Short mmCIF file of C-alpha atoms in Angstrom, two decimals:
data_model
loop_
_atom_site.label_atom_id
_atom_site.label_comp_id
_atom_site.label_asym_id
_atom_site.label_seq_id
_atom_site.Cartn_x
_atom_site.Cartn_y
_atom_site.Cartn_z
CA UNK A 1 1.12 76.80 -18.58
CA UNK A 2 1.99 75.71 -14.86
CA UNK A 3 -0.82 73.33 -14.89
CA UNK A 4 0.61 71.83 -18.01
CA UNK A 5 4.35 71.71 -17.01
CA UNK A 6 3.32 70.23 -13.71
CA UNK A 7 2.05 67.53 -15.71
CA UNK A 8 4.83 66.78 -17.99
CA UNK A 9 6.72 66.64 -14.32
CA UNK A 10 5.03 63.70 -12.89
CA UNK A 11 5.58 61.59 -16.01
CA UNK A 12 9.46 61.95 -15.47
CA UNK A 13 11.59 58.69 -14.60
CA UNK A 14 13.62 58.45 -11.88
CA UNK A 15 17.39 58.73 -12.81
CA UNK A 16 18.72 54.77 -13.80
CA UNK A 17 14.97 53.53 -13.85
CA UNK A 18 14.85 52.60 -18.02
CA UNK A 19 18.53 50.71 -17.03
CA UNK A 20 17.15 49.07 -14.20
CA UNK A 21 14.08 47.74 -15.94
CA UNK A 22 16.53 46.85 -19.11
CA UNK A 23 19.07 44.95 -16.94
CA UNK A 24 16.08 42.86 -15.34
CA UNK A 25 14.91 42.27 -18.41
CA UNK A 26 17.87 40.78 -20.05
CA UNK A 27 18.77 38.67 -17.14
CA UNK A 28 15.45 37.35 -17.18
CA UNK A 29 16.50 36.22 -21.12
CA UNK A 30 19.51 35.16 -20.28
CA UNK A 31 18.10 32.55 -17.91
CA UNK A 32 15.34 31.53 -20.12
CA UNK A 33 17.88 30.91 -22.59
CA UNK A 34 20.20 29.02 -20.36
CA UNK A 35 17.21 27.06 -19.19
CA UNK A 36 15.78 26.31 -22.85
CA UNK A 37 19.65 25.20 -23.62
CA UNK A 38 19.77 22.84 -20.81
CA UNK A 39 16.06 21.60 -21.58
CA UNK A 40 17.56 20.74 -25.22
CA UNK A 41 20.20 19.21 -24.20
CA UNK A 42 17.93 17.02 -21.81
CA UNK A 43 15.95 15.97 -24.43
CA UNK A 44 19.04 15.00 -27.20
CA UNK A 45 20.25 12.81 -24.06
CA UNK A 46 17.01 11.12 -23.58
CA UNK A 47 16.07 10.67 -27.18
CA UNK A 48 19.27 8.98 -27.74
CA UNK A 49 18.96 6.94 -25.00
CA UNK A 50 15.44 5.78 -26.53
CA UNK A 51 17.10 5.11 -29.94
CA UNK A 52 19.44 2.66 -28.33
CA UNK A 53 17.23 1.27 -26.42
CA UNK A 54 15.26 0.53 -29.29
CA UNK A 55 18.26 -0.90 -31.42
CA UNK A 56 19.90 -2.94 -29.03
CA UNK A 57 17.82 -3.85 -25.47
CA UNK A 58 15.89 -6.78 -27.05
CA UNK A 59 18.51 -8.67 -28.58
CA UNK A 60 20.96 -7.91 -25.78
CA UNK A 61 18.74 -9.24 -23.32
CA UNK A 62 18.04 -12.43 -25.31
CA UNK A 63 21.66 -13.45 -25.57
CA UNK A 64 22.47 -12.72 -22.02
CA UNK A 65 19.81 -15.44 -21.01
CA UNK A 66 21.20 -17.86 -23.50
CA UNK A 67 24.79 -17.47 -22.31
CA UNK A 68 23.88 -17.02 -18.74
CA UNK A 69 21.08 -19.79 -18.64
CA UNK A 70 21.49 -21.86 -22.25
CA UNK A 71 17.85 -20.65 -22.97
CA UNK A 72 16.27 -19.03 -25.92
CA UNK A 73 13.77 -16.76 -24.52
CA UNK A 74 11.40 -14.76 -26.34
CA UNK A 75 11.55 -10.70 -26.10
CA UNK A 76 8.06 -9.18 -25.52
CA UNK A 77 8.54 -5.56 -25.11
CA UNK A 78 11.02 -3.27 -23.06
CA UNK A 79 10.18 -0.64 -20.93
CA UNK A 80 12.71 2.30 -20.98
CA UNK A 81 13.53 3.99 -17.72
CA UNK A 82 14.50 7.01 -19.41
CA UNK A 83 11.29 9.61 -19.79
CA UNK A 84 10.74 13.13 -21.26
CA UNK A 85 8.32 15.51 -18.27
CA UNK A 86 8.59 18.73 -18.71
CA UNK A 87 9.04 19.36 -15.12
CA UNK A 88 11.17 16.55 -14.09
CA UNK A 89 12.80 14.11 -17.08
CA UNK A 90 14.77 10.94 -15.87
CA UNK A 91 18.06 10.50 -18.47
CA UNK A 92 18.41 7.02 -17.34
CA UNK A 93 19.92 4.91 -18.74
CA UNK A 94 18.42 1.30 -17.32
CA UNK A 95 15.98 -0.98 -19.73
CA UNK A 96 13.90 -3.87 -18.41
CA UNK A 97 12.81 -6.26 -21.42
CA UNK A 98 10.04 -8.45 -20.49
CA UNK A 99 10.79 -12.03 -21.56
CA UNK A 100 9.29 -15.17 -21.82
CA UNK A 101 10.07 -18.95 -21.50
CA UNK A 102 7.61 -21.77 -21.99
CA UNK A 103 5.21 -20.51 -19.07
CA UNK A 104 7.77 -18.24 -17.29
CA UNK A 105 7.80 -14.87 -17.75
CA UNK A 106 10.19 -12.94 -16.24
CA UNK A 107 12.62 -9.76 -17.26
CA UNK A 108 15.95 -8.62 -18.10
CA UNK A 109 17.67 -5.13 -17.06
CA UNK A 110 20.37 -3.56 -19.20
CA UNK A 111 21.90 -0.41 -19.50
CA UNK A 112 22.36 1.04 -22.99
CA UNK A 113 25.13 2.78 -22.31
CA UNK A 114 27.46 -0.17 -20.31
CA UNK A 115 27.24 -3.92 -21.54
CA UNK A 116 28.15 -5.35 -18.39
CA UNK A 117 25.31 -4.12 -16.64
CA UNK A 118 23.35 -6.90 -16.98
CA UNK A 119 20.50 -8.38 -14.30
CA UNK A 120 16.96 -10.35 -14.47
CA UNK A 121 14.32 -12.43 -12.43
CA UNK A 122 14.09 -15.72 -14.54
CA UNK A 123 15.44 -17.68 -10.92
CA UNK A 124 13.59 -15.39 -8.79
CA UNK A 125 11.48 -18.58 -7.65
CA UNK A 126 14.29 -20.37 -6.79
CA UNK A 127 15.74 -17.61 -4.85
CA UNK A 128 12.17 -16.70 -3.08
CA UNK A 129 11.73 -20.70 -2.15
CA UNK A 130 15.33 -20.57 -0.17
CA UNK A 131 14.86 -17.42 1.72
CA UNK A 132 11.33 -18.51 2.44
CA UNK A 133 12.47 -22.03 3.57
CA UNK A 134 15.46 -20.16 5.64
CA UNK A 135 12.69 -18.56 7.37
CA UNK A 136 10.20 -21.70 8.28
CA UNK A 137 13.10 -23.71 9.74
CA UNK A 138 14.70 -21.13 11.46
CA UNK A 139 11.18 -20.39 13.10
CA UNK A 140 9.22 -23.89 13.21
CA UNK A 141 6.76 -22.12 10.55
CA UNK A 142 4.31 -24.43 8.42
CA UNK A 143 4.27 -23.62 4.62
CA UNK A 144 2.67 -20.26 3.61
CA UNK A 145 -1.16 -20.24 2.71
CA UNK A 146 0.23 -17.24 0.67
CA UNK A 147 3.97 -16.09 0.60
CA UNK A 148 5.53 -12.87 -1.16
CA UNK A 149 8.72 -11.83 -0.91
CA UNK A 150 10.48 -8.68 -2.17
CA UNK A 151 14.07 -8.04 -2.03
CA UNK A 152 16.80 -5.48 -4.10
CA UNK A 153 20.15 -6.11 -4.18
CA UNK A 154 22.74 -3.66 -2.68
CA UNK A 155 24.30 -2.64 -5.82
CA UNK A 156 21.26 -3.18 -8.13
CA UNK A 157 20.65 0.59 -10.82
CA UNK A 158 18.11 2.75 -10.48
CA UNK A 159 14.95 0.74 -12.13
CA UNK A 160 11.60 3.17 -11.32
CA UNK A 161 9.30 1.21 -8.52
CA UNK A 162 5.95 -0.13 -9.75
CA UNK A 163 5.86 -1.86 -13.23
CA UNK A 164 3.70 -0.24 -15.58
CA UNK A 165 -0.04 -1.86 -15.34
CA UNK A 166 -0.11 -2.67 -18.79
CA UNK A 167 2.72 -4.86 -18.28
CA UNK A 168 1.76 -6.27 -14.79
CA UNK A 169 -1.78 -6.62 -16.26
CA UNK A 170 0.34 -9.54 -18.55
CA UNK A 171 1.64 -11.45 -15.52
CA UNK A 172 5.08 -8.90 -15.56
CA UNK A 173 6.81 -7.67 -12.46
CA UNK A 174 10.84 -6.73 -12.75
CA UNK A 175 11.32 -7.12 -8.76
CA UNK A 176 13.84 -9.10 -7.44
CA UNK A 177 16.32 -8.96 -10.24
CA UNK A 178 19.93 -9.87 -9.38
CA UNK A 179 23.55 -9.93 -11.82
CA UNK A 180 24.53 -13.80 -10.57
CA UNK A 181 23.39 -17.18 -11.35
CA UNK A 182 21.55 -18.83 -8.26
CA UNK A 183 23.61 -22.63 -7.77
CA UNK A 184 22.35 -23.42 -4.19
CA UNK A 185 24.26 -20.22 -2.04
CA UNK A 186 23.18 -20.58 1.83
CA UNK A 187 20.73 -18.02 2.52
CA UNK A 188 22.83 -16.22 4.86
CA UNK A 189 25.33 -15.55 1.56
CA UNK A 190 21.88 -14.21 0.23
CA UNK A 191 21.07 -11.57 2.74
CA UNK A 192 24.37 -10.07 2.91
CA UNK A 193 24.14 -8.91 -0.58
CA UNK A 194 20.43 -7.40 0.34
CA UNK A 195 19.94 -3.72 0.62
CA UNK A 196 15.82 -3.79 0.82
CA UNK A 197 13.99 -7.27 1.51
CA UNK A 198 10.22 -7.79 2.62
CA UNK A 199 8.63 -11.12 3.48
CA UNK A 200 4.73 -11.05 3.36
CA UNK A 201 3.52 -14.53 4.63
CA UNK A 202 -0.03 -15.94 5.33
CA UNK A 203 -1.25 -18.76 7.37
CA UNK A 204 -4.64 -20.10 7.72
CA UNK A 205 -5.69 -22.43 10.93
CA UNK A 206 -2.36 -23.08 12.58
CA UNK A 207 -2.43 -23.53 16.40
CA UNK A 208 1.06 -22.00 16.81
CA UNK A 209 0.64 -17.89 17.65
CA UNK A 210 2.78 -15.51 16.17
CA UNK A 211 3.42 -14.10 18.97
CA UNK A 212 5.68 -16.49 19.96
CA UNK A 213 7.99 -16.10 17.01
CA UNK A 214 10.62 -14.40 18.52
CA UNK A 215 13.34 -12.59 15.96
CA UNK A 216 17.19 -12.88 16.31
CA UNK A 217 18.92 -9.94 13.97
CA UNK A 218 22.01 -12.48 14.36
CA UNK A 219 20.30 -14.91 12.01
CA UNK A 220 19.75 -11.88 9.36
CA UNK A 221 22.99 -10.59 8.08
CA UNK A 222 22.26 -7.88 6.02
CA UNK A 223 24.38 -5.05 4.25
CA UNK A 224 25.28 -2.01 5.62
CA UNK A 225 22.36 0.31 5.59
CA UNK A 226 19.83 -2.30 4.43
CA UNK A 227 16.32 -2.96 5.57
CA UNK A 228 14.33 -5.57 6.08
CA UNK A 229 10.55 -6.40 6.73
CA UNK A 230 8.74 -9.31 7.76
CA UNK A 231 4.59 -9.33 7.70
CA UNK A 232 3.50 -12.17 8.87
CA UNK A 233 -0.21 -12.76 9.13
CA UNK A 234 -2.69 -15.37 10.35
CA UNK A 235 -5.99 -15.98 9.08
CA UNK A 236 -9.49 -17.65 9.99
CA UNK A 237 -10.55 -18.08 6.64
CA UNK A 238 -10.07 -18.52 3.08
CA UNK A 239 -11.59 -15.13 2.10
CA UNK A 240 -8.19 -13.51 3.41
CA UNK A 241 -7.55 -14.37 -0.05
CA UNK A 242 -9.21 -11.37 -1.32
CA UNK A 243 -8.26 -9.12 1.04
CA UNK A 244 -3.89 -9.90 1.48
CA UNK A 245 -2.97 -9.13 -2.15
CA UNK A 246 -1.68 -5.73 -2.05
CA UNK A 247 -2.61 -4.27 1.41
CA UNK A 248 0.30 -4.21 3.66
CA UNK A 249 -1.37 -3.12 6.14
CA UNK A 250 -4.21 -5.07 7.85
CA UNK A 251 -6.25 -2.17 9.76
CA UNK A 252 -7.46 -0.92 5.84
CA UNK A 253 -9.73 -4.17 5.13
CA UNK A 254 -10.40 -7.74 6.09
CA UNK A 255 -11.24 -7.47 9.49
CA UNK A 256 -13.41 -10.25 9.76
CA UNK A 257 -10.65 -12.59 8.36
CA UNK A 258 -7.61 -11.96 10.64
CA UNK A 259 -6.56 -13.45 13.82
CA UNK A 260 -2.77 -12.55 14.35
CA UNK A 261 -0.58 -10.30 12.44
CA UNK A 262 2.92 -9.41 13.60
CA UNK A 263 5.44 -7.03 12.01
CA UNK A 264 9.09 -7.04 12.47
CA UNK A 265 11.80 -4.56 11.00
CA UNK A 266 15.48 -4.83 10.67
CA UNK A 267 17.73 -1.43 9.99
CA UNK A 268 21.13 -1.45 9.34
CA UNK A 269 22.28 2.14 10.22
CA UNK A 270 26.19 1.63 9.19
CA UNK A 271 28.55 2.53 12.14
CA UNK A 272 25.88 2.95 14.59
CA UNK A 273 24.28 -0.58 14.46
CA UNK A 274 21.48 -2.26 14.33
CA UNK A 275 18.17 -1.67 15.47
CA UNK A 276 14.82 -3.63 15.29
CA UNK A 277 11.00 -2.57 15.68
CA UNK A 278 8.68 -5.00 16.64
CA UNK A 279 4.57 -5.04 16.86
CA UNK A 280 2.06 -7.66 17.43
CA UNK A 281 -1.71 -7.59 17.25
CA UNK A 282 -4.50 -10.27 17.72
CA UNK A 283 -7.83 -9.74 16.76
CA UNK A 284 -10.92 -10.65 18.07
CA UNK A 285 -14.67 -10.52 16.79
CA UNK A 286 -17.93 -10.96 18.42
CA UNK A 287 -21.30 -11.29 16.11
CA UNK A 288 -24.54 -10.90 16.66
CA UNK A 289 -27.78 -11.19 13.93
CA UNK A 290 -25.04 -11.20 11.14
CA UNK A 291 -23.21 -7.98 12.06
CA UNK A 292 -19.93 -8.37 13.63
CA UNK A 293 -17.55 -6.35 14.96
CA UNK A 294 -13.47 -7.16 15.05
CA UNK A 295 -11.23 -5.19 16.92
CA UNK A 296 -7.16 -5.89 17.43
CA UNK A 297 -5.90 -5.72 20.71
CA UNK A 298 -4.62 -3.63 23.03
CA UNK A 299 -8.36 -2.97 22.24
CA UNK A 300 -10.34 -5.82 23.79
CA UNK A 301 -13.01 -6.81 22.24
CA UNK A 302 -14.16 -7.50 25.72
CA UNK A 303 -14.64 -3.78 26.08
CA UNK A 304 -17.17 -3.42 23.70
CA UNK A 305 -20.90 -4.85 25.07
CA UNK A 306 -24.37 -5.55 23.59
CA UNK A 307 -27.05 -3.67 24.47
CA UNK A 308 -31.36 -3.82 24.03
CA UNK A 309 -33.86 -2.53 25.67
CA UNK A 310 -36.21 -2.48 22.81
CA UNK A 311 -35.03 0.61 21.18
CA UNK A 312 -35.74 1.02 17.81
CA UNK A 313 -35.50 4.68 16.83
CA UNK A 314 -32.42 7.06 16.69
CA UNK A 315 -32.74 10.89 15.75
CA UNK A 316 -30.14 12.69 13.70
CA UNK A 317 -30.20 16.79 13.46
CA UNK A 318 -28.85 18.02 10.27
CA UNK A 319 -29.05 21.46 11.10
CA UNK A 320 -31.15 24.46 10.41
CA UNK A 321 -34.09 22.72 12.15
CA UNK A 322 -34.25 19.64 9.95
CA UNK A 323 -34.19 16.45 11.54
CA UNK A 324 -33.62 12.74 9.68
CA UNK A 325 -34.95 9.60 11.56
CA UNK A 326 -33.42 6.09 11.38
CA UNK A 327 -34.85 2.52 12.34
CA UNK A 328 -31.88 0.34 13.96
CA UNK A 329 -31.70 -2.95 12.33
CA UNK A 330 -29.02 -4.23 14.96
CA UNK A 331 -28.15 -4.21 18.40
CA UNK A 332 -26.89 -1.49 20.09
CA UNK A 333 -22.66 -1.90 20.65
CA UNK A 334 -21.42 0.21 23.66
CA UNK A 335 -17.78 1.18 23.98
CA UNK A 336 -16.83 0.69 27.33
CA UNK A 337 -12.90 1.32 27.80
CA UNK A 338 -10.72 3.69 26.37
CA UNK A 339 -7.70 1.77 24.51
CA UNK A 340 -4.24 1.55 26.39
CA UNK A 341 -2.78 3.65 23.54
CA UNK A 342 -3.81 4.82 20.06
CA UNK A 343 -2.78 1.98 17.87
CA UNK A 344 -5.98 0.30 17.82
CA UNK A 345 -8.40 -0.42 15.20
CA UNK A 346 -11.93 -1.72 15.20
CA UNK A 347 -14.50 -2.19 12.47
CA UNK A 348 -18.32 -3.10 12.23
CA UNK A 349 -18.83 -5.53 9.34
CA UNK A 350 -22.22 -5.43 7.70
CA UNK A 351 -21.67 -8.63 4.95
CA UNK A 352 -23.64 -8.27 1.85
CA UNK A 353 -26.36 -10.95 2.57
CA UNK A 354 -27.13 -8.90 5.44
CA UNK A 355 -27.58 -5.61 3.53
CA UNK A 356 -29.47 -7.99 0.72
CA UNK A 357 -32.58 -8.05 2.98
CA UNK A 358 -33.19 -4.05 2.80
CA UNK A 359 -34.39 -2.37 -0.18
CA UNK A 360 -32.50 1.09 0.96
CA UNK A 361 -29.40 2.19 1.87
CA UNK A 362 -28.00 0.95 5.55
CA UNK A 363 -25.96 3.35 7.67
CA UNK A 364 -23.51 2.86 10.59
CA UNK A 365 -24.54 5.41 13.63
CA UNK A 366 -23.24 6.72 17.02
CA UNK A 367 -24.48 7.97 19.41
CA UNK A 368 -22.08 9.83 22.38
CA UNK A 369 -23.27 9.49 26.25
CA UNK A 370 -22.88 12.78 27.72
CA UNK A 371 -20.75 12.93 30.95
CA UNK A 372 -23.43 11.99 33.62
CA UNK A 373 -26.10 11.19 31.47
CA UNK A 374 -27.21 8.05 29.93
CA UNK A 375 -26.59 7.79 26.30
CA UNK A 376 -30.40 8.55 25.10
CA UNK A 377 -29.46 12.09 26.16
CA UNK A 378 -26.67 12.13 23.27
CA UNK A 379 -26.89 13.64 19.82
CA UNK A 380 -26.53 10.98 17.29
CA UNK A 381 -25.07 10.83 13.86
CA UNK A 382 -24.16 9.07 10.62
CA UNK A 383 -20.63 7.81 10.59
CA UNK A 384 -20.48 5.93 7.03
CA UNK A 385 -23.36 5.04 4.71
CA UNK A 386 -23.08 1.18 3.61
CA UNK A 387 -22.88 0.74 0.00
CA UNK A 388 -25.94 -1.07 -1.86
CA UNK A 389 -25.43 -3.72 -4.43
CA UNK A 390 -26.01 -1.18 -6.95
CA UNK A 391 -23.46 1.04 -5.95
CA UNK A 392 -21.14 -2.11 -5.88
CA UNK A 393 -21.71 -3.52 -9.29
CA UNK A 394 -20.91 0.45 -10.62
CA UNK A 395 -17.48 -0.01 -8.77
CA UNK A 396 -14.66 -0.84 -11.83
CA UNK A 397 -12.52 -3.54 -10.48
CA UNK A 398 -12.43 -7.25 -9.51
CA UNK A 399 -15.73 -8.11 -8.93
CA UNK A 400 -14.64 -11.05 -5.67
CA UNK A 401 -12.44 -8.36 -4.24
CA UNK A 402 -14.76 -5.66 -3.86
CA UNK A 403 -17.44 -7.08 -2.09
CA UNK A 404 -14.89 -7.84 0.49
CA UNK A 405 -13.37 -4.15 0.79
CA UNK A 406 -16.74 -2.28 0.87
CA UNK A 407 -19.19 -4.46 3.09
CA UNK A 408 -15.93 -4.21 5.97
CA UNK A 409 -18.06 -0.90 6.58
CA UNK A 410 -16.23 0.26 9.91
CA UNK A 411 -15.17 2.93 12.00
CA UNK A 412 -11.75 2.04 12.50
CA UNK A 413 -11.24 3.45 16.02
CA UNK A 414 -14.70 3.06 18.08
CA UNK A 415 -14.15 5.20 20.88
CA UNK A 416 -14.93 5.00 24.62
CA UNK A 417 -18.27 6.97 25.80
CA UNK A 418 -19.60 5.78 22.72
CA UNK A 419 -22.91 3.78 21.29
CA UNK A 420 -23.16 2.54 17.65
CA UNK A 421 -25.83 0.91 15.65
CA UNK A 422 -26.68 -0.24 11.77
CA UNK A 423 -30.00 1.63 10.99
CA UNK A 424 -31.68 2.41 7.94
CA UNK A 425 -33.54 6.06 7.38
CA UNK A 426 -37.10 5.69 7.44
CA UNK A 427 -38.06 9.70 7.05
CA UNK A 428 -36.87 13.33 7.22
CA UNK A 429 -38.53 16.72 8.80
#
């Protein structure tokens, strides 16, 4: 009888516990249910705002551009900015309407909630050609090889960044959008109505440096707490082309093709001023047997030296006793200086015709020269395997793009104390 009533003893509560566990409970509920009320009332907002997008952004677009322009443009589709996650919904109110002209395409934002909200793109070409030309007189600059420039407006709504790629795909992109009519305003009037602006210019072959454009932030008014970006970038040769259409920066492809590039910002920070950032790098390439290897300064390309002594076997360990061996196909390149700082880039190009003439895989190696030691002492290794044509064609993706990207096989920071060679693997123990 003890046994059993010692039993029945530990299966007692502790006083409060069932109200404790009740009251969690029910606040638990209660939040859910405040949280599936909100969530409803999300979604009624949103859906609503996709009704009327549906009923009226087409048609109001079109009769803003005939008022505004005397133009009947053609409505394509609309994009609504409005969406339905789970986890994070947008209930906004902003439509852009793609629309199109004769051979202009261009797009109109509305808001379905407020019929003076009105802005679009159809003079954005007018408006790029004067803040471009603002910036070749100003500067002594020849025209563009390629020019892009990106601006928004100080009070322009909430549109969501990147177009979507079905629309973009169809020669759509709802940047620069502004709410006046462009009748020949100085381009200073321009930039004091800009909140975010970005200038991406290309030259090829022109004897002036970049370098020696010098910025004033006097000649840029901008609004309070706008930004501003200039890339300006010189090139040796026409393949930049393939390289400078949506990198902004240039230490992420193209080595072979750049000379200059220099990078200005402007920040407007309100009360406290402005302030301006400023870099500049040239690049320089040496080649030798159809490899070639660009670097931008502060690391010279001086720095880096050509080496052979008729060696034509590297060993790799792989661990656990096994042991690959590769056949150099170049020269050996030897890293002489440490860079002044650690904004440096440099990469070894192997083009395709080069890897054309080996039926395997090529592969960029280094080799490190122990302190006192000559670099034959050093263990070497594989730093990046070069893609084969096979491995190319498999790639989705513009076919006279990619050729470009993958065959600028590099190691983006060669470092001092350091030996590298192109090798393929001839056998494995």
């Amino acid at each position: 009888m003890r046994k059993a009533k010692a039993l029945s003893g530990k299966r007692k509560q502790k006083p409060g516990g069932c109200r404790t566990v009740a009251a969690a409970v029910l606040l638990v509920l209660s939040l859910l249910t405040g949280c599936s009320r909100e969530r409803m009332e999300t979604r009624r907002e949103i859906e609503r705002i996709l009704e009327a997008a549906e009923s009226v952004a087409e048609d109001r677009a079109a009769a803003h551009i005939l008022e505004k322009y005397g133009i009947e443009a053609a409505a394509e589709g609309y994009w609504t900015q409005a969406y339905n996650d789970f986890f994070a919904p947008s209930v906004n109110p902003n439509v852009v309407v793609f629309m199109e002209h004769g051979d202009r395409k261009f797009c109109v934002g509305i808001d379905v909630d407020d019929e003076s909200v009105l802005w679009d793109n159809f003079q954005r070409e007018e408006i790029d050609a004067a803040l471009q030309g603002y910036l070749t007189e100003n500067y002594g600059l020849p025209p563009a090889y390629r020019a892009e420039t990106v601006f928004r407006l100080e009070d322009a709504p909430n549109y969501s960044v990147a177009t979507p790629a079905e629309w973009r795909e169809k020669g759509y992109d709802h940047a620069n959008m502004v709410d006046f009519c462009f009748e020949g305003q100085s381009a200073e009037e321009l930039l004091a109505r800009m909140e975010y602006l970005e200038f991406h210019d290309s030259w090829l072959s022109m004897e002036q440096s970049l370098e020696a454009v010098v910025f004033d932030e006097k000649d840029w008014p901008i609004c309070e707490g706008g930004y501003m970006e200039w890339n300006l970038r010189l090139y040796a040769s026409p393949e930049a082309e393939f390289v400078d259409l949506s990198e902004k920066y240039p230490d992420i492809g193209g080595f072979p093709y750049f000379r200059e590039w220099r990078r200005t910002c402007l920040r407007d920070k309100g009360t406290e001023g402005q302030e301006m950032s400023d870099g500049f790098f040239a690049f320089r390439s040496l080649e030798s047997e159809g490899i070639t290897i660009t670097s931008r300064l502060p690391y010279e390309i001086e720095d880096i030296i050509e080496i052979s002594e008729g060696e034509e076997q590297w060993e790799v360990s792989r661990g656990e006793g096994r042991t690959e061996a590769y056949r150099l196909v170049s020269r050996i390149f030897e890293v002489t200086e440490n860079a002044a700082d650690s904004n440096y880039a440099t990469a070894i190009h192997v083009p395709a015709e080069f890897a054309a003439r080996y039926e395997g895989p090529l592969y960029i190696l280094r080799r490190k020269m122990e302190e006192g030691h000559s670099a034959e002492t050093g263990r070497a290794e594989v730093v990046k395997q070069i893609s084969s044509q096979e491995e190319l064609d498999a790639i989705p993706g513009d076919e006279s793009r990619r050729d470009y990207k993958i065959y600028s096989n590099g190691t983006y920071g060669m470092s001092a104390g350091y030996q590298y060679a192109v090798a393929e693997k001839i056998g494995e123990e």
